[in-house]
Coordinates of C-alpha atoms in Angstrom, one line a residue:
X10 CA 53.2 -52.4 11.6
X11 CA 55.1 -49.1 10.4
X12 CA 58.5 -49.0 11.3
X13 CA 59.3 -46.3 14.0
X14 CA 63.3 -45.9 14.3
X15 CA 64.5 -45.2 18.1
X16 CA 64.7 -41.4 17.6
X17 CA 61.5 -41.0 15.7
X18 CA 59.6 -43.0 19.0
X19 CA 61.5 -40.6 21.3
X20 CA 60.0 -37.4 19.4
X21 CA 56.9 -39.0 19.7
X22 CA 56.8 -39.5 23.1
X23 CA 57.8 -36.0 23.7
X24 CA 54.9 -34.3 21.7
X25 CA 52.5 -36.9 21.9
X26 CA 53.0 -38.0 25.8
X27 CA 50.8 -41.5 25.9
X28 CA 51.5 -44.5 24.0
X29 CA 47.8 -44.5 23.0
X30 CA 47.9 -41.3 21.0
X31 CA 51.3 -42.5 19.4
X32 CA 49.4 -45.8 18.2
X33 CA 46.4 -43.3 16.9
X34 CA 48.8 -41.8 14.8
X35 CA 50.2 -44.9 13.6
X36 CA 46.8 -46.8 13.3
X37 CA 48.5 -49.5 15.7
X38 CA 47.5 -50.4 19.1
X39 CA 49.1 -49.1 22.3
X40 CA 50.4 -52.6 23.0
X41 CA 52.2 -52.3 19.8
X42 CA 53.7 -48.9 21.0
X43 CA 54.3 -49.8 24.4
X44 CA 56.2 -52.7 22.9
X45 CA 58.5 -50.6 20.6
X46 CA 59.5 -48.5 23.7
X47 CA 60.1 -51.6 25.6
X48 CA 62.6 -52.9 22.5
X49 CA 64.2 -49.8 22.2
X50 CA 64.3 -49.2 26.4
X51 CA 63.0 -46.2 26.4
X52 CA 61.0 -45.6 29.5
X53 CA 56.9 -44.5 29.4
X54 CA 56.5 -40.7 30.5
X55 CA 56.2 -39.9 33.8
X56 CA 53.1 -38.9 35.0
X57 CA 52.7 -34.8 35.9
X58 CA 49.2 -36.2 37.6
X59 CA 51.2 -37.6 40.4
X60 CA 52.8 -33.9 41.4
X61 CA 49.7 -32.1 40.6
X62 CA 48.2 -34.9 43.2
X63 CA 50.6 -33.8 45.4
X64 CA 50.2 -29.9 45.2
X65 CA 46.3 -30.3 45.7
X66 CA 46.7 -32.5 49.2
X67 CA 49.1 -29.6 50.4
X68 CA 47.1 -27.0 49.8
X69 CA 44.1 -29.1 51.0
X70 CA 46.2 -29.7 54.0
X71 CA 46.6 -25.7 54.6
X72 CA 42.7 -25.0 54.7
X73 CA 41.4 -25.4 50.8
X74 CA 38.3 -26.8 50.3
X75 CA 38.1 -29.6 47.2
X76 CA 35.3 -27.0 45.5
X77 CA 37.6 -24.5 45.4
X78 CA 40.8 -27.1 44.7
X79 CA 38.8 -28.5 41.4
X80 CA 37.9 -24.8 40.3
X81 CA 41.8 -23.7 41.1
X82 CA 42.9 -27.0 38.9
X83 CA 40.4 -27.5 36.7
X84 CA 39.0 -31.3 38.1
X85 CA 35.5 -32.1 39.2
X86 CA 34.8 -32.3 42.8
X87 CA 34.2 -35.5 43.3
X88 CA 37.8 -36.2 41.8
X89 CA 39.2 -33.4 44.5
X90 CA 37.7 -35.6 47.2
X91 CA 39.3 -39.0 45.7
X92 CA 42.9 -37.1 45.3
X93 CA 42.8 -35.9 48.9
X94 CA 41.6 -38.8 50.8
X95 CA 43.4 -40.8 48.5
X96 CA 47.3 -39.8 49.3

């Protein structure tokens, strides 16, 4: 396994986001990765999903429809209609 100081798995993190693409990069396996951040305590990235999520059940909430919703974010229907009934 290639050795990835603190600092270097911080950069990482901040260009790459996931531990998957870090262990790509590194022809190691996102366990490995996921690992390393857990030695060094560096906390996984936090997920922009979960506010997007958030923004698309408001404006559902105020009268969008999920066709418009996945046009306006760029999603499928079908995952409009999971992220609204979902929250």
């Amino acid at each position: 396994m290639p050795r990835i100081s603190k600092n270097q798995l911080i950069k990482l993190q901040k260009k790459y986001r996931t531990d998957e693409a870090i262990g790509r990069l590194y022809n190691i396996s996102r366990q490995a990765v996921h690992q390393l951040r857990r030695k060094y305590g560096i906390d996984p990235v936090t997920d922009k999903k979960e506010e997007r999520n958030r923004h698309i059940v408001r404006l559902y909430n105020e009268g969008f429809g999920p066709t418009k919703l996945a046009r306006m974010f760029g999603i499928s229907v079908s995952q409009a209609y999971r992220i609204v009934h979902k929250e």
